[in-house]
Amino acid sequence: MTLPPLITFKDLSKSYGRGEATIRALDKINLSITSGEFVAIMGPSGSGKSTAMNIIGGLDVPTSGEYLFQGIPTSAFDRSQLTLLRRHMLGFVFQGFNLLARTSAVENVELPLVYRGMEQRERRRRALLALEQVGLAGRENHTTQELSGGQQQRVAIARAIVTDPAVLLADEPTGNLDTKTSVEIMDLITRLNRENGITVIMVTHEEDIAAYGKRLLRFVDGHLASDELQNAEAEHVL
């Protein structure tokens, strides 16, 4: 039996405002993403790429058309069901890290498990394992203020994967990092995709960062202008 795509857009549109002030952020997008893919999304400001990411993440809903997750139409989901989708199936990594400033790395990583109601010993075990996966074993008790930008992004990635999500949504994950650290973070995300099988969907405005994806989507004026496979197997070096 063939499994449905992990993510599907069917004639999906998103508009903001009314009448002459209406802005069509997405216009009848058709798109499928299968489990295990690494998809990079690019486009100029106002192209619709961030709106598409927000809809995939359950942070926004389409005006028309359909968004299906594992073949299930999300239009039938109420707010609590969308929350459960985000909590159990999706992991988020942001440009600004979004960590609690005076809280230890391990406590930051535990946070999604607290929302799940997991008991303290088990969530600590999982958080330490996630930190080890991202190369931060030994830094678990350091606060955010005691970590470099690259280390903070590693904590954010550990927090995103601690719930074993089906999808990692990365919004400009290297936007606040220098070139060397950006390469380290992208190598980490690539490894998580390749070795752990996590589906990665990443928005970026940098061509060299987009090159890590195995597939590149370009949005222009609310339309999916191109959808191309690309060779992301070569080693990325400075």
mmCIF file of C-alpha atoms in Angstrom:
data_model
loop_
_atom_site.group_PDB
_atom_site.id
_atom_site.type_symbol
_atom_site.label_atom_id
_atom_site.label_comp_id
_atom_site.label_asym_id
_atom_site.label_seq_id
_atom_site.Cartn_x
_atom_site.Cartn_y
_atom_site.Cartn_z
ATOM 1 C CA MET A 1 0.000 0.000 0.000
ATOM 2 C CA THR A 2 1.420 3.372 -1.047
ATOM 3 C CA LEU A 3 1.495 5.966 1.699
ATOM 4 C CA PRO A 4 0.163 9.463 0.897
ATOM 5 C CA PRO A 5 2.602 12.393 0.704
ATOM 6 C CA LEU A 6 3.485 13.832 4.081
ATOM 7 C CA ILE A 7 2.383 17.338 3.033
ATOM 8 C CA THR A 8 0.026 18.276 0.195
ATOM 9 C CA PHE A 9 -1.293 21.614 -1.040
ATOM 10 C CA LYS A 10 -4.299 21.354 -3.380
ATOM 11 C CA ASP A 11 -5.197 24.598 -5.186
ATOM 12 C CA LEU A 12 -4.253 26.338 -1.954
ATOM 13 C CA SER A 13 -4.706 30.106 -1.745
ATOM 14 C CA LYS A 14 -4.250 32.598 1.065
ATOM 15 C CA SER A 15 -5.535 36.170 1.000
ATOM 16 C CA TYR A 16 -5.364 39.000 3.515
ATOM 17 C CA GLY A 17 -7.671 42.000 3.652
ATOM 18 C CA ARG A 18 -10.896 42.682 1.738
ATOM 19 C CA GLY A 19 -12.035 44.406 -1.406
ATOM 20 C CA GLU A 20 -9.466 46.548 -3.162
ATOM 21 C CA ALA A 21 -7.113 46.099 -0.213
ATOM 22 C CA THR A 22 -6.958 42.304 -0.686
ATOM 23 C CA ILE A 23 -3.463 40.846 -0.846
ATOM 24 C CA ARG A 24 -3.187 37.376 -2.364
ATOM 25 C CA ALA A 25 -0.189 35.878 -0.593
ATOM 26 C CA LEU A 26 -0.601 32.439 -2.201
ATOM 27 C CA ASP A 27 -2.495 31.754 -5.424
ATOM 28 C CA LYS A 28 -3.702 28.189 -6.138
ATOM 29 C CA ILE A 29 -0.557 26.365 -5.071
ATOM 30 C CA ASN A 30 -0.282 22.636 -5.817
ATOM 31 C CA LEU A 31 2.538 20.917 -4.016
ATOM 32 C CA SER A 32 3.476 17.564 -2.462
ATOM 33 C CA ILE A 33 6.348 16.760 -0.087
ATOM 34 C CA THR A 34 7.141 13.159 0.816
ATOM 35 C CA SER A 35 8.603 11.840 4.043
ATOM 36 C CA GLY A 36 12.387 12.172 4.299
ATOM 37 C CA GLU A 37 12.824 15.020 1.816
ATOM 38 C CA PHE A 38 15.028 18.071 2.406
ATOM 39 C CA VAL A 39 13.228 20.982 0.747
ATOM 40 C CA ALA A 40 14.625 24.511 0.535
ATOM 41 C CA ILE A 41 12.237 27.402 -0.160
ATOM 42 C CA MET A 42 13.377 30.709 -1.644
ATOM 43 C CA GLY A 43 11.751 33.866 -2.935
ATOM 44 C CA PRO A 44 11.866 37.647 -2.582
ATOM 45 C CA SER A 45 10.057 39.496 0.182
ATOM 46 C CA GLY A 46 6.297 39.171 -0.326
ATOM 47 C CA SER A 47 6.642 36.096 -2.556
ATOM 48 C CA GLY A 48 4.537 33.865 -0.298
ATOM 49 C CA LYS A 49 7.297 31.619 1.036
ATOM 50 C CA SER A 50 6.737 32.576 4.687
ATOM 51 C CA THR A 51 2.964 32.228 4.310
ATOM 52 C CA ALA A 52 3.461 28.725 2.913
ATOM 53 C CA MET A 53 5.716 27.852 5.852
ATOM 54 C CA ASN A 54 3.190 29.221 8.355
ATOM 55 C CA ILE A 55 0.417 27.115 6.840
ATOM 56 C CA ILE A 56 2.583 23.976 6.894
ATOM 57 C CA GLY A 57 3.362 24.722 10.541
ATOM 58 C CA GLY A 58 -0.295 25.105 11.485
ATOM 59 C CA LEU A 59 0.280 28.752 12.391
ATOM 60 C CA ASP A 60 -2.070 29.983 9.649
ATOM 61 C CA VAL A 61 -4.883 28.481 7.578
ATOM 62 C CA PRO A 62 -5.630 28.770 3.853
ATOM 63 C CA THR A 63 -8.420 30.978 2.531
ATOM 64 C CA SER A 64 -9.334 28.350 -0.075
ATOM 65 C CA GLY A 65 -8.033 25.046 -1.328
ATOM 66 C CA GLU A 66 -6.699 22.344 0.957
ATOM 67 C CA TYR A 67 -3.694 21.526 3.114
ATOM 68 C CA LEU A 68 -3.375 17.814 3.878
ATOM 69 C CA PHE A 69 -0.989 16.340 6.446
ATOM 70 C CA GLN A 70 -0.355 12.614 5.921
ATOM 71 C CA GLY A 71 -3.384 12.607 3.640
ATOM 72 C CA ILE A 72 -5.708 14.128 6.259
ATOM 73 C CA PRO A 73 -7.369 17.483 5.384
ATOM 74 C CA THR A 74 -6.421 20.005 8.072
ATOM 75 C CA SER A 75 -9.478 22.125 7.241
ATOM 76 C CA ALA A 76 -11.365 19.812 9.600
ATOM 77 C CA PHE A 77 -8.979 20.614 12.473
ATOM 78 C CA ASP A 78 -10.050 23.015 15.195
ATOM 79 C CA ARG A 79 -7.526 25.177 17.063
ATOM 80 C CA SER A 80 -6.724 22.492 19.647
ATOM 81 C CA GLN A 81 -6.117 19.899 16.931
ATOM 82 C CA LEU A 82 -3.743 22.269 15.113
ATOM 83 C CA THR A 83 -1.928 22.721 18.417
ATOM 84 C CA LEU A 84 -1.579 18.943 18.739
ATOM 85 C CA LEU A 85 -0.248 18.764 15.173
ATOM 86 C CA ARG A 86 2.461 21.300 16.026
ATOM 87 C CA ARG A 87 3.231 19.670 19.371
ATOM 88 C CA HIS A 88 3.537 16.079 18.174
ATOM 89 C CA MET A 89 4.500 16.180 14.491
ATOM 90 C CA LEU A 90 6.452 19.394 13.904
ATOM 91 C CA GLY A 91 9.686 20.889 15.187
ATOM 92 C CA PHE A 92 10.492 24.578 14.685
ATOM 93 C CA VAL A 93 13.871 26.335 14.318
ATOM 94 C CA PHE A 94 13.916 30.117 14.000
ATOM 95 C CA GLN A 95 16.459 32.725 12.954
ATOM 96 C CA GLY A 96 16.340 34.343 16.393
ATOM 97 C CA PHE A 97 16.731 31.045 18.340
ATOM 98 C CA ASN A 98 13.763 31.922 20.654
ATOM 99 C CA LEU A 99 15.413 30.500 23.775
ATOM 100 C CA LEU A 100 14.686 31.479 27.380
ATOM 101 C CA ALA A 101 17.593 33.763 28.305
ATOM 102 C CA ARG A 102 18.398 32.850 31.912
ATOM 103 C CA THR A 103 17.493 29.181 31.589
ATOM 104 C CA SER A 104 19.889 26.278 31.086
ATOM 105 C CA ALA A 105 20.275 24.540 27.750
ATOM 106 C CA VAL A 106 18.708 21.333 29.027
ATOM 107 C CA GLU A 107 15.718 23.181 30.488
ATOM 108 C CA ASN A 108 15.170 24.964 27.168
ATOM 109 C CA VAL A 109 15.220 21.622 25.357
ATOM 110 C CA GLU A 110 12.817 20.081 27.880
ATOM 111 C CA LEU A 111 10.175 22.736 27.314
ATOM 112 C CA PRO A 112 8.161 20.946 24.541
ATOM 113 C CA LEU A 113 8.052 17.847 26.744
ATOM 114 C CA VAL A 114 6.727 19.890 29.662
ATOM 115 C CA TYR A 115 3.809 20.910 27.425
ATOM 116 C CA ARG A 116 3.198 17.235 26.743
ATOM 117 C CA GLY A 117 2.971 16.529 30.461
ATOM 118 C CA MET A 118 5.928 14.132 30.453
ATOM 119 C CA GLU A 119 7.375 13.255 33.851
ATOM 120 C CA GLN A 120 10.596 14.996 34.835
ATOM 121 C CA ARG A 121 13.026 12.074 34.723
ATOM 122 C CA GLU A 122 12.028 10.973 31.226
ATOM 123 C CA ARG A 123 12.047 14.468 29.754
ATOM 124 C CA ARG A 124 15.511 15.109 31.240
ATOM 125 C CA ARG A 125 16.771 11.867 29.678
ATOM 126 C CA ARG A 126 15.396 12.829 26.268
ATOM 127 C CA ALA A 127 16.691 16.388 26.492
ATOM 128 C CA LEU A 128 20.223 15.218 27.318
ATOM 129 C CA LEU A 129 20.123 12.777 24.409
ATOM 130 C CA ALA A 130 18.978 15.543 22.032
ATOM 131 C CA LEU A 131 21.801 17.817 23.211
ATOM 132 C CA GLU A 132 24.277 14.992 22.624
ATOM 133 C CA GLN A 133 22.902 14.562 19.080
ATOM 134 C CA VAL A 134 23.650 18.199 18.272
ATOM 135 C CA GLY A 135 27.142 18.099 19.785
ATOM 136 C CA LEU A 136 26.452 19.883 23.067
ATOM 137 C CA ALA A 137 27.137 17.139 25.603
ATOM 138 C CA GLY A 138 28.782 18.872 28.556
ATOM 139 C CA ARG A 139 27.033 22.179 27.878
ATOM 140 C CA GLU A 140 23.635 21.160 29.230
ATOM 141 C CA ASN A 141 23.819 23.343 32.350
ATOM 142 C CA HIS A 142 25.058 26.475 30.571
ATOM 143 C CA THR A 143 22.518 29.282 30.263
ATOM 144 C CA THR A 144 21.744 30.888 26.919
ATOM 145 C CA GLN A 145 23.872 33.885 27.878
ATOM 146 C CA GLU A 146 26.899 31.597 28.331
ATOM 147 C CA LEU A 147 26.635 30.098 24.826
ATOM 148 C CA SER A 148 27.792 31.364 21.444
ATOM 149 C CA GLY A 149 25.310 32.040 18.645
ATOM 150 C CA GLY A 150 26.089 28.715 17.005
ATOM 151 C CA GLN A 151 25.660 26.864 20.291
ATOM 152 C CA GLN A 152 22.342 28.631 20.882
ATOM 153 C CA GLN A 153 21.103 27.482 17.484
ATOM 154 C CA ARG A 154 22.195 23.931 18.355
ATOM 155 C CA VAL A 155 20.104 24.162 21.535
ATOM 156 C CA ALA A 156 17.174 25.370 19.422
ATOM 157 C CA ILE A 157 17.614 22.404 17.073
ATOM 158 C CA ALA A 158 17.798 20.015 20.027
ATOM 159 C CA ARG A 159 14.561 21.525 21.341
ATOM 160 C CA ALA A 160 12.976 21.000 17.918
ATOM 161 C CA ILE A 161 13.976 17.326 17.637
ATOM 162 C CA VAL A 162 13.446 16.250 21.260
ATOM 163 C CA THR A 163 9.833 15.319 20.450
ATOM 164 C CA ASP A 164 10.884 13.090 17.504
ATOM 165 C CA PRO A 165 8.920 15.181 14.990
ATOM 166 C CA ALA A 166 8.072 14.049 11.465
ATOM 167 C CA VAL A 167 9.016 17.481 10.087
ATOM 168 C CA LEU A 168 11.669 20.039 10.997
ATOM 169 C CA LEU A 169 10.625 23.530 9.887
ATOM 170 C CA ALA A 170 13.632 25.854 9.711
ATOM 171 C CA ASP A 171 12.991 29.554 9.078
ATOM 172 C CA GLU A 172 16.271 31.288 8.107
ATOM 173 C CA PRO A 173 18.219 29.009 10.510
ATOM 174 C CA THR A 174 21.574 30.647 9.689
ATOM 175 C CA GLY A 175 20.368 34.234 9.382
ATOM 176 C CA ASN A 176 22.126 35.403 12.571
ATOM 177 C CA LEU A 177 25.290 33.333 12.173
ATOM 178 C CA ASP A 178 28.704 33.880 10.587
ATOM 179 C CA THR A 179 29.762 31.820 7.565
ATOM 180 C CA LYS A 180 31.750 29.153 9.429
ATOM 181 C CA THR A 181 29.014 28.609 12.006
ATOM 182 C CA SER A 182 26.378 28.544 9.261
ATOM 183 C CA VAL A 183 28.202 25.649 7.588
ATOM 184 C CA GLU A 184 28.342 23.775 10.906
ATOM 185 C CA ILE A 185 24.617 24.262 11.498
ATOM 186 C CA MET A 186 23.699 23.217 7.966
ATOM 187 C CA ASP A 187 25.904 20.131 8.210
ATOM 188 C CA LEU A 188 24.023 19.258 11.412
ATOM 189 C CA ILE A 189 20.601 19.729 9.798
ATOM 190 C CA THR A 190 21.730 17.669 6.785
ATOM 191 C CA ARG A 191 22.860 14.859 9.082
ATOM 192 C CA LEU A 192 19.549 14.847 10.940
ATOM 193 C CA ASN A 193 17.759 14.551 7.605
ATOM 194 C CA ARG A 194 20.047 11.831 6.264
ATOM 195 C CA GLU A 195 20.589 9.725 9.387
ATOM 196 C CA ASN A 196 17.392 10.304 11.384
ATOM 197 C CA GLY A 197 15.041 10.534 8.411
ATOM 198 C CA ILE A 198 13.515 13.826 9.573
ATOM 199 C CA THR A 199 11.790 15.708 6.763
ATOM 200 C CA VAL A 200 13.344 19.180 6.552
ATOM 201 C CA ILE A 201 11.562 22.214 5.092
ATOM 202 C CA MET A 202 13.730 25.326 5.199
ATOM 203 C CA VAL A 203 13.134 28.931 4.191
ATOM 204 C CA THR A 204 16.255 30.892 3.280
ATOM 205 C CA HIS A 205 17.277 33.897 1.195
ATOM 206 C CA GLU A 206 20.841 32.622 0.733
ATOM 207 C CA GLU A 207 21.644 30.584 -2.385
ATOM 208 C CA ASP A 208 24.547 28.754 -0.730
ATOM 209 C CA ILE A 209 22.320 27.679 2.164
ATOM 210 C CA ALA A 210 19.517 26.611 -0.195
ATOM 211 C CA ALA A 211 22.061 24.405 -1.976
ATOM 212 C CA TYR A 212 21.993 22.018 0.982
ATOM 213 C CA GLY A 213 18.439 21.023 0.074
ATOM 214 C CA LYS A 214 17.769 18.122 -2.269
ATOM 215 C CA ARG A 215 14.851 20.061 -3.717
ATOM 216 C CA LEU A 216 14.411 23.786 -4.287
ATOM 217 C CA LEU A 217 11.071 25.610 -4.449
ATOM 218 C CA ARG A 218 11.008 29.223 -5.628
ATOM 219 C CA PHE A 219 8.015 31.441 -4.910
ATOM 220 C CA VAL A 220 7.277 34.642 -6.826
ATOM 221 C CA ASP A 221 4.219 36.874 -6.271
ATOM 222 C CA GLY A 222 2.247 34.138 -4.546
ATOM 223 C CA HIS A 223 2.950 31.517 -7.221
ATOM 224 C CA LEU A 224 5.216 28.485 -7.178
ATOM 225 C CA ALA A 225 7.544 29.631 -9.944
ATOM 226 C CA SER A 226 9.799 26.566 -9.999
ATOM 227 C CA ASP A 227 10.238 23.200 -8.310
ATOM 228 C CA GLU A 228 13.616 21.597 -9.005
ATOM 229 C CA LEU A 229 15.698 18.708 -7.747
ATOM 230 C CA GLN A 230 19.292 19.640 -7.027
ATOM 231 C CA ASN A 231 22.476 17.812 -6.167
ATOM 232 C CA ALA A 232 23.019 18.305 -2.447
ATOM 233 C CA GLU A 233 25.302 15.325 -1.905
ATOM 234 C CA ALA A 234 28.610 17.123 -2.347
ATOM 235 C CA GLU A 235 30.505 18.190 0.763
ATOM 236 C CA HIS A 236 30.074 21.871 1.654
ATOM 237 C CA VAL A 237 33.325 23.542 2.588
ATOM 238 C CA LEU A 238 34.434 27.097 3.178
#
